[in-house]
PDB file of C-alpha atoms in Angstrom:
ATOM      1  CA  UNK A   6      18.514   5.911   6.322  1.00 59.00           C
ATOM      2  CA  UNK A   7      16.325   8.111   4.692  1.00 72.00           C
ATOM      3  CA  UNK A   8      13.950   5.302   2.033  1.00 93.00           C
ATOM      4  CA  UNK A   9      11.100   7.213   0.713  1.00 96.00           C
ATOM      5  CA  UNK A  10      10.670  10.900   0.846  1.00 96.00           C
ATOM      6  CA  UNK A  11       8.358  12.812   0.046  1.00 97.00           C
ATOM      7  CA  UNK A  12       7.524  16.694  -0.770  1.00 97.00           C
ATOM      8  CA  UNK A  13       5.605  18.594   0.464  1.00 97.00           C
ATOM      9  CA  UNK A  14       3.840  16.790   3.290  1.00 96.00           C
ATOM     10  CA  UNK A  15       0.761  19.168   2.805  1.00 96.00           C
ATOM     11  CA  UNK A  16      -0.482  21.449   0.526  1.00 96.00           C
ATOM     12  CA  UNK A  17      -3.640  23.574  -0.037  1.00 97.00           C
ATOM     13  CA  UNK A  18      -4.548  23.974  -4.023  1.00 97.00           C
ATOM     14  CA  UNK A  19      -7.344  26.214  -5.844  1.00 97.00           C
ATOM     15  CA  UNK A  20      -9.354  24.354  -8.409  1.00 97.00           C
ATOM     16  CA  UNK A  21      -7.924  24.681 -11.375  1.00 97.00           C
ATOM     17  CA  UNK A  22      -4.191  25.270  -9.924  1.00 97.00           C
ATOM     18  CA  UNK A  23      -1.215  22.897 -11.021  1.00 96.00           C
ATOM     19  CA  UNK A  24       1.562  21.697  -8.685  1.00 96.00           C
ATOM     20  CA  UNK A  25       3.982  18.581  -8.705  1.00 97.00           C
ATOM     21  CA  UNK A  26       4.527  16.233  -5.916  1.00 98.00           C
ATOM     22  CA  UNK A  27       8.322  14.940  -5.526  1.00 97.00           C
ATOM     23  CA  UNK A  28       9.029  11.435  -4.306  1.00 98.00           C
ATOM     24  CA  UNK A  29      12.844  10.966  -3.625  1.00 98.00           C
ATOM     25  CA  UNK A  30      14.334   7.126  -2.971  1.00 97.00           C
ATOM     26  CA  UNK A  31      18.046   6.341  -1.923  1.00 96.00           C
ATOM     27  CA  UNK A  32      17.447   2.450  -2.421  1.00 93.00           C
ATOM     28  CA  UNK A  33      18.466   2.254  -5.902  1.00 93.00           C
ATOM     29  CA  UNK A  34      15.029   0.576  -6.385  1.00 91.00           C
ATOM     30  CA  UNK A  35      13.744  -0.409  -9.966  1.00 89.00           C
ATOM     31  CA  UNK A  36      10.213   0.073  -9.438  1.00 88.00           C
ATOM     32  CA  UNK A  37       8.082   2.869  -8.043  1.00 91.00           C
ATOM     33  CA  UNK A  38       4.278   3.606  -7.602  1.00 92.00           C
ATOM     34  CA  UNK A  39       2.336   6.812  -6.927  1.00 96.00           C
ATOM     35  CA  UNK A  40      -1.135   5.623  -4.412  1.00 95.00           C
ATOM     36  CA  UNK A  41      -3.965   7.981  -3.511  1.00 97.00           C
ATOM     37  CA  UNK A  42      -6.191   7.087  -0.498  1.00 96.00           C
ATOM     38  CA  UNK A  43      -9.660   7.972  -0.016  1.00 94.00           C
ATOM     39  CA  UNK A  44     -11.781   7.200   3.092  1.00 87.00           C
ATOM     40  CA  UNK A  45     -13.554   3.526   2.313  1.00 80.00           C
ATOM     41  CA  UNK A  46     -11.632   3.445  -0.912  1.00 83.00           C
ATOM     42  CA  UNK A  47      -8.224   2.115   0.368  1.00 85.00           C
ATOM     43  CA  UNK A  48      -5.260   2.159  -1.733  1.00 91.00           C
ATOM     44  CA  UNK A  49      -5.405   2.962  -5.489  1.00 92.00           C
ATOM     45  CA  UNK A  50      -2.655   2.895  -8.085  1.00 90.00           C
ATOM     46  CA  UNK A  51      -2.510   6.096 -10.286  1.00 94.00           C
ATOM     47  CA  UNK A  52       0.899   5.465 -12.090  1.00 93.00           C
ATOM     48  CA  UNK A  53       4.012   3.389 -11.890  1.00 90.00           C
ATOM     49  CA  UNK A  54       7.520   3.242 -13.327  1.00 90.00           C
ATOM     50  CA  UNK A  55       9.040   0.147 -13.632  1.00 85.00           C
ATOM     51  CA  UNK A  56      12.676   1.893 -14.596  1.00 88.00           C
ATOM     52  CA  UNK A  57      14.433   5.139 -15.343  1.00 92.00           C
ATOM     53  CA  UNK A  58      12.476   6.767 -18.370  1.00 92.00           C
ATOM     54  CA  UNK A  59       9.348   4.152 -18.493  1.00 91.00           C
ATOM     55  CA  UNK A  60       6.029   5.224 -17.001  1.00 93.00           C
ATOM     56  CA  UNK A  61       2.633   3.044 -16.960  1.00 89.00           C
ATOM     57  CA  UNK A  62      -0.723   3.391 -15.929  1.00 90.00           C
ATOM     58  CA  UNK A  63      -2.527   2.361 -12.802  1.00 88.00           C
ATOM     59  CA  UNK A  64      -6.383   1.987 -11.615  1.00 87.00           C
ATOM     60  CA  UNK A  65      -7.025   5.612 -11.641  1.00 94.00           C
ATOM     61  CA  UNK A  66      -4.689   7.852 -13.784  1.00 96.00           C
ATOM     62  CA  UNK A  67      -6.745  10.880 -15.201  1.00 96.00           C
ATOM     63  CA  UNK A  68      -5.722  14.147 -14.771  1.00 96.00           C
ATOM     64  CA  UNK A  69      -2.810  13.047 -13.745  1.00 98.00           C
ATOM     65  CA  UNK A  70       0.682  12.607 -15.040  1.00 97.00           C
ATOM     66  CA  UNK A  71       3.799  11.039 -13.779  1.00 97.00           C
ATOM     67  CA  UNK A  72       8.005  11.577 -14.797  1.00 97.00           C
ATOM     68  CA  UNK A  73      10.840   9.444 -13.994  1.00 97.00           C
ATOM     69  CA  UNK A  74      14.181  11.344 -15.475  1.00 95.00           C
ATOM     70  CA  UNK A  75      16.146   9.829 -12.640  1.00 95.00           C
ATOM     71  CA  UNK A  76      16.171   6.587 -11.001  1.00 95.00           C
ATOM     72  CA  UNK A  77      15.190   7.572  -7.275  1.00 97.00           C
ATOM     73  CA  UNK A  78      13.071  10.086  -8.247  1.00 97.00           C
ATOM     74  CA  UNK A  79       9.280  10.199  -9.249  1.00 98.00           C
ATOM     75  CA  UNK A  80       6.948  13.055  -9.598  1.00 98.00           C
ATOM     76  CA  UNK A  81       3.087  13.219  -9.774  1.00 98.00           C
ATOM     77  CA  UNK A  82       1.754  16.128 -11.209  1.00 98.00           C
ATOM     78  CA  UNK A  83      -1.764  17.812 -11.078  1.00 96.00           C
ATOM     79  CA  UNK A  84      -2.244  20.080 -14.569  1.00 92.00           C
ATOM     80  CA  UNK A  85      -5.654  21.538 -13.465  1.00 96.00           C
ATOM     81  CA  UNK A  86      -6.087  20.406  -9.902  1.00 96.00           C
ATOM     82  CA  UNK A  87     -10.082  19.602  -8.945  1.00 97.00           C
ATOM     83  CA  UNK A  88     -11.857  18.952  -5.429  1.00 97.00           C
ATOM     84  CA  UNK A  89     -12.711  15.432  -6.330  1.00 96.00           C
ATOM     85  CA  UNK A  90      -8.295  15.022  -5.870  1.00 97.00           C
ATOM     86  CA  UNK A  91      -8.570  15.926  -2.579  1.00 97.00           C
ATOM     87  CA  UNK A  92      -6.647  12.755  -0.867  1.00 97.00           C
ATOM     88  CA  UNK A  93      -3.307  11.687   0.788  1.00 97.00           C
ATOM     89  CA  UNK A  94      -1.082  10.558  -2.057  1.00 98.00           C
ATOM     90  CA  UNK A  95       1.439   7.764  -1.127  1.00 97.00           C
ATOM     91  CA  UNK A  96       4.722   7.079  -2.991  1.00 97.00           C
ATOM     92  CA  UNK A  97       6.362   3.762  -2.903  1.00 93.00           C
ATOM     93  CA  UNK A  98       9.451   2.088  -4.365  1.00 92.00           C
ATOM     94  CA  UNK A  99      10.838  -1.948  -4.752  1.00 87.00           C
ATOM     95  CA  UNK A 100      13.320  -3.459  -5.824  1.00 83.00           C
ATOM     96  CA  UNK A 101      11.288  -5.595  -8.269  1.00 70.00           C
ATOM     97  CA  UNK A 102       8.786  -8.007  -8.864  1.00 60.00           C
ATOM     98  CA  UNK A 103       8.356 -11.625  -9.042  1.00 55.00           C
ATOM     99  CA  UNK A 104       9.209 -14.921  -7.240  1.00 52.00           C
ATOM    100  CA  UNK A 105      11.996 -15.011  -5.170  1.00 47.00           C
ATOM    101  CA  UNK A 106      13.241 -11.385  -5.405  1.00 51.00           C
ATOM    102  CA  UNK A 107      12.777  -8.963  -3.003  1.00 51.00           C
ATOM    103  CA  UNK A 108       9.560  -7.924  -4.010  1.00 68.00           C
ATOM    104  CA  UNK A 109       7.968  -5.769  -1.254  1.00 80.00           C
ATOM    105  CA  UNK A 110       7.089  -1.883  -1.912  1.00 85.00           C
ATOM    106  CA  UNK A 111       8.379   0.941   0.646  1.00 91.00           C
ATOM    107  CA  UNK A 112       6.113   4.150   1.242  1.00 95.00           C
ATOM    108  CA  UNK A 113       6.916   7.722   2.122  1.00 96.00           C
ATOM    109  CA  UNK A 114       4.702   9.238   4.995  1.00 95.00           C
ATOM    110  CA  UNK A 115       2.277  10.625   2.500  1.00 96.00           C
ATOM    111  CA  UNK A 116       1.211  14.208   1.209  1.00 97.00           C
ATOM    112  CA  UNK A 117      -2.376  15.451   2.054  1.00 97.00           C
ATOM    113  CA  UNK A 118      -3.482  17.531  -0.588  1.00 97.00           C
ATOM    114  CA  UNK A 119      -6.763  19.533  -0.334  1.00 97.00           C
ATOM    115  CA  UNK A 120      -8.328  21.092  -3.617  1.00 97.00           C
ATOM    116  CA  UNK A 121     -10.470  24.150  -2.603  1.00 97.00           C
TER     117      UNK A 121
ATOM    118  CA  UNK B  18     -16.115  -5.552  -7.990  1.00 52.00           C
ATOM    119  CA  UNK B  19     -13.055  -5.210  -5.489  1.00 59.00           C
ATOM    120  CA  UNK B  20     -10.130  -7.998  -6.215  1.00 77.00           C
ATOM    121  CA  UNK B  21      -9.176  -8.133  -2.675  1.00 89.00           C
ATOM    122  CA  UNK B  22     -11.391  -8.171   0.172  1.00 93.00           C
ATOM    123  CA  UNK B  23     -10.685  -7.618   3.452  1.00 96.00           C
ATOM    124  CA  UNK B  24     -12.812  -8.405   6.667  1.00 96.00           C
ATOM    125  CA  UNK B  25     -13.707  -7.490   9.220  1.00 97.00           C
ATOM    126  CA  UNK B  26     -13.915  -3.241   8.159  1.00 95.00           C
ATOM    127  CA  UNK B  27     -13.121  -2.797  12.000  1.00 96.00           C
ATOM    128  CA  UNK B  28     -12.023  -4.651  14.445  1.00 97.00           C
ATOM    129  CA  UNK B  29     -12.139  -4.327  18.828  1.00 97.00           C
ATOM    130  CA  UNK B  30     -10.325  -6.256  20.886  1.00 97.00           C
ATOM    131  CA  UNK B  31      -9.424  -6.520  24.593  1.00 97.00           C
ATOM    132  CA  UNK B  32      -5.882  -6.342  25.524  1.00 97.00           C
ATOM    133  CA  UNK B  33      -4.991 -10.216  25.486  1.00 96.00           C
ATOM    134  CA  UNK B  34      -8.282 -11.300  23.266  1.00 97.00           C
ATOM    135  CA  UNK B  35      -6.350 -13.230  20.233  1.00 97.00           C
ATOM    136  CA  UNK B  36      -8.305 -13.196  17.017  1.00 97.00           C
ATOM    137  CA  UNK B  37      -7.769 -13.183  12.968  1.00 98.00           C
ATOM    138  CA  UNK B  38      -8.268 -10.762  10.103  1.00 98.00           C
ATOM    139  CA  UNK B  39      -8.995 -11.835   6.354  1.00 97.00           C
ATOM    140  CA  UNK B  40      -8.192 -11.250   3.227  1.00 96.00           C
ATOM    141  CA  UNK B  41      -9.677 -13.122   0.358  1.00 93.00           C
ATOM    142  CA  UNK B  42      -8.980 -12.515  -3.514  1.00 83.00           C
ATOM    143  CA  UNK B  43     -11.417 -13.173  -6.547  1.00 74.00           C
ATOM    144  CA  UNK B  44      -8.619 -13.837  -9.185  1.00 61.00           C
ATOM    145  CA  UNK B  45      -6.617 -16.716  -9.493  1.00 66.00           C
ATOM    146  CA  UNK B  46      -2.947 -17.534 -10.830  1.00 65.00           C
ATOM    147  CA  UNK B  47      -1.464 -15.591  -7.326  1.00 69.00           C
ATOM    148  CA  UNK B  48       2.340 -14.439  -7.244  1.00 72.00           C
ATOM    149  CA  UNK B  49       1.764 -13.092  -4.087  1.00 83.00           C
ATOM    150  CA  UNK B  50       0.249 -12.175  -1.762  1.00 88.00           C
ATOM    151  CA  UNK B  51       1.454  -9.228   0.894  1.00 91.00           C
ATOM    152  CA  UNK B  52       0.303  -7.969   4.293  1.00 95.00           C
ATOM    153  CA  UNK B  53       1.203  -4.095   5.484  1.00 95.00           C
ATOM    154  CA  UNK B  54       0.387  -2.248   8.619  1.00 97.00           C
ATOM    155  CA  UNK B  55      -0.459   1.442   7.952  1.00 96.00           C
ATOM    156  CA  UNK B  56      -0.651   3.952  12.103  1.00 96.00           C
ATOM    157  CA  UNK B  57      -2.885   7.173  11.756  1.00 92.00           C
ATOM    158  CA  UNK B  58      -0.830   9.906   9.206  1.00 91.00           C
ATOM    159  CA  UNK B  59       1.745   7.562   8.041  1.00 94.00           C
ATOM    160  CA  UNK B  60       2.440   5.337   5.047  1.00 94.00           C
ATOM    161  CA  UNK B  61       1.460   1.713   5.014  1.00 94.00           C
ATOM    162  CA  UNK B  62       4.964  -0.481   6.355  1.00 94.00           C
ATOM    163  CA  UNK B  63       5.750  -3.696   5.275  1.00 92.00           C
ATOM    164  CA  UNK B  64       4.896  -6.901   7.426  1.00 95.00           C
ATOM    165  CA  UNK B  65       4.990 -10.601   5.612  1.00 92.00           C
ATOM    166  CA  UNK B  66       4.789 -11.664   2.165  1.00 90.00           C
ATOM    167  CA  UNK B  67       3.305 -15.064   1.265  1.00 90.00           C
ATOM    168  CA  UNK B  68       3.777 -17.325  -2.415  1.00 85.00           C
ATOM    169  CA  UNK B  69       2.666 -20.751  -1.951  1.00 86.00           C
ATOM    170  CA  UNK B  70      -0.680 -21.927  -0.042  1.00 88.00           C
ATOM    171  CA  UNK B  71       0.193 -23.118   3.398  1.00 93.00           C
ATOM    172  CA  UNK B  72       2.729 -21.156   3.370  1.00 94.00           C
ATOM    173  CA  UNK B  73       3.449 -19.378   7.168  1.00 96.00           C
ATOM    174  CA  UNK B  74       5.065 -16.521   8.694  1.00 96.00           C
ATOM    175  CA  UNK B  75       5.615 -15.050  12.174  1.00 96.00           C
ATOM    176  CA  UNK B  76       6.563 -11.849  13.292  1.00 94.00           C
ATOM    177  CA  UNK B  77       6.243 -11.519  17.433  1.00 94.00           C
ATOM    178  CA  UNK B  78       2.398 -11.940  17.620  1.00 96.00           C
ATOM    179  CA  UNK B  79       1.622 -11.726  14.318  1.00 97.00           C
ATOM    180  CA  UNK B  80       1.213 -14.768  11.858  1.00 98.00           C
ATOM    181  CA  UNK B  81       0.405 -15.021   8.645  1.00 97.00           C
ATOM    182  CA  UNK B  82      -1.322 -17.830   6.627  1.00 96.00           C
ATOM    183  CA  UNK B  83      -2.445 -18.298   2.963  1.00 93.00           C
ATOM    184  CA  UNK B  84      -4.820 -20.870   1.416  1.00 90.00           C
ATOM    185  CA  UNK B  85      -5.757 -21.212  -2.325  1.00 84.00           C
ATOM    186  CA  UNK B  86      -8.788 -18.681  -1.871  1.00 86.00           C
ATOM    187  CA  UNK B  87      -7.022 -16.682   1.121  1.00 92.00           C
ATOM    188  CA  UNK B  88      -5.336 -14.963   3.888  1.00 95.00           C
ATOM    189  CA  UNK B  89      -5.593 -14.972   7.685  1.00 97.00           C
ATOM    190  CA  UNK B  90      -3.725 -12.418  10.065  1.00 98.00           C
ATOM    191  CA  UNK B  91      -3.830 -14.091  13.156  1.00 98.00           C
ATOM    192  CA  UNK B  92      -2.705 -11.732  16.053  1.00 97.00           C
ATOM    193  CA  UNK B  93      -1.998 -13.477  19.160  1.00 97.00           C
ATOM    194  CA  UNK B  94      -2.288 -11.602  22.830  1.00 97.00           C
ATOM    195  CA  UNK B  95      -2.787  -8.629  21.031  1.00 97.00           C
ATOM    196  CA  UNK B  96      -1.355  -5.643  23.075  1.00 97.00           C
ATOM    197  CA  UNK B  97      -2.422  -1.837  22.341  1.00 97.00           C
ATOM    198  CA  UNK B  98       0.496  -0.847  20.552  1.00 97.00           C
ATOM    199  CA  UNK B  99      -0.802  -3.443  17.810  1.00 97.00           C
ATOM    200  CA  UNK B 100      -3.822  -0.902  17.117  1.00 97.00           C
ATOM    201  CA  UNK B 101      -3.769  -0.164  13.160  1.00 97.00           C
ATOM    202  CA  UNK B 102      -5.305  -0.631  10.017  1.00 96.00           C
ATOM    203  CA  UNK B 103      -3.745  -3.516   8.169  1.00 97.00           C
ATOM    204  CA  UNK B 104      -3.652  -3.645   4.610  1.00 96.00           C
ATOM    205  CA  UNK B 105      -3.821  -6.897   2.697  1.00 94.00           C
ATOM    206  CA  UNK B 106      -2.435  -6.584  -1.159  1.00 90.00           C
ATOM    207  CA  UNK B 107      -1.766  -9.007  -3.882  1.00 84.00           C
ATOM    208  CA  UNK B 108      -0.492  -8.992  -7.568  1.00 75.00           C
ATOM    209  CA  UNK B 109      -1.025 -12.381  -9.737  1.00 61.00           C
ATOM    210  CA  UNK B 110       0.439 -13.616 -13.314  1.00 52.00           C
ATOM    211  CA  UNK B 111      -2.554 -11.916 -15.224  1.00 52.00           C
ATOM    212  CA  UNK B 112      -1.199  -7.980 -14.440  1.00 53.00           C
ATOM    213  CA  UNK B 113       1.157  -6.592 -15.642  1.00 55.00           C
ATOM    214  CA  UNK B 114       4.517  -6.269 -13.602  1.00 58.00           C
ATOM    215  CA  UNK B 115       5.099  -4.190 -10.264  1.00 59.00           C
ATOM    216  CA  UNK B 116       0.910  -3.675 -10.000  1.00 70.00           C
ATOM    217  CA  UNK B 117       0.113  -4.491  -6.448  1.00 77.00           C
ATOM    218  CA  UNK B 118      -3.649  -4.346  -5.601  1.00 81.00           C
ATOM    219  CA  UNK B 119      -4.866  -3.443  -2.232  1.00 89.00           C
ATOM    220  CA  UNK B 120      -7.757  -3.971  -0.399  1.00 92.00           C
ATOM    221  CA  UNK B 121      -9.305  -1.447   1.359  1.00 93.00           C
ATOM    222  CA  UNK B 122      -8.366  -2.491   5.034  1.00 95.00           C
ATOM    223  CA  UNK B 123      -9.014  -3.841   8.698  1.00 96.00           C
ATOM    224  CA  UNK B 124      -8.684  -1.490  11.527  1.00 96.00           C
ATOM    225  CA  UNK B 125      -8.085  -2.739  14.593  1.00 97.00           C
ATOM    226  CA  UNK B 126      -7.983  -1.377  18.208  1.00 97.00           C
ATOM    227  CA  UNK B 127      -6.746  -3.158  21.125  1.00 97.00           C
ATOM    228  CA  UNK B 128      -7.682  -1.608  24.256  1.00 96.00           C
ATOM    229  CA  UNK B 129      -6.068  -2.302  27.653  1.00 94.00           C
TER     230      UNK B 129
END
């Protein structure tokens, strides 16, 4: 019953430091999304995958990139990590989109990241 | 200019004091239109999600509507466990598939 997991949960970087973010779902869902959200900014699509192997940019991609090798997994990663990516970084996963499938997106419990 | 806005920002009421929350959206040619609750250090979790203006759905004191232009979240004897920020978010013909757009949120607080 686990749905969306992600790794770590929090995480301290230097500027300038690289790490990846893991996003794990047992749902066998199609699609998945990497959010960030700021303060007054609400939710904002970085990248998305809408199968095993196929990536796409979002609203607000840059210096980031994204990997889907395997169908429940996802990962973000940060190259050169910079204080303006400071955030808490949602992952989410459906089953699909449009009319009359089961459309709706399940997040993980987020990962606050702080870039020092 | 945001594609989904959301008002009020924030939103007190007294335990008991019904009211609504809304979401309206600037582009046309909606596929749907989706309504999530998000509690303090936790992801956003799913609540309704609406196709067809007039469509309705309840959920124990929560009901949503949708019109042509918009979205109401009308909470009913609101208790204090209903305190959270709900999240309105939509995706429409014109993007491209599994692109769900959020708006930026209505945070409510019932107090007893």
């Amino acid at each position: 019953n686990a749905g969306v997991t992600q790794t770590p949960k929090f995480r301290v970087l230097k500027t300038g430091q690289s790490m990846t973010l893991l996003c794990a779902q047992d749902m066998n869902h199609e699609y998945m999304y990497w959010y960030r959200q700021d303060p007054g900014m609400g939710l904002r699509l970085i990248h998305y995958s809408v199968g095993e192997g196929t990536t796409a940019k979002g609203e607000v991609p840059d210096g980031y990139n994204v990997s889907r090798l395997k169908k429940q997994n996802f990962l973000l990663g940060l190259e050169s990590a910079a204080p303006s990516q400071t955030s808490v970084y949602f992952c989410a996963s459906s089953p699909g989109t449009g009319r009359g499938m089961n459309t709706e997106a399940f997040f993980g419990q987020g990962t606050r990241l702080t870039v020092v | 200019e945001d594609q989904v806005t959301q008002s009020p920002e924030a939103l007190r009421l007294q335990e008991g004091e019904s009211s609504s929350l809304n979401c309206s959206y600037t582009v046309s040619g909606l596929r749907g239109l989706f309504w999530y609750r998000q509690d303090p250090g936790k992801g956003p979790e799913f609540l309704f999600t609406l196709y067809s203006a007039g469509e309705e759905k309840e959920k124990e004191r929560l009901k949503a509507t949708l019109t042509k232009k918009e979205s109401f979240l009308h909470i009913t004897a609101p208790k204090p466990e209903d305190s959270a920020t709900y999240l309105c978010a939509r995706y429409d013909r014109g993007s491209t598939l599994g692109r769900l757009y959020f708006g930026r949120g209505t945070q409510l607080t019932v107090w007893p």
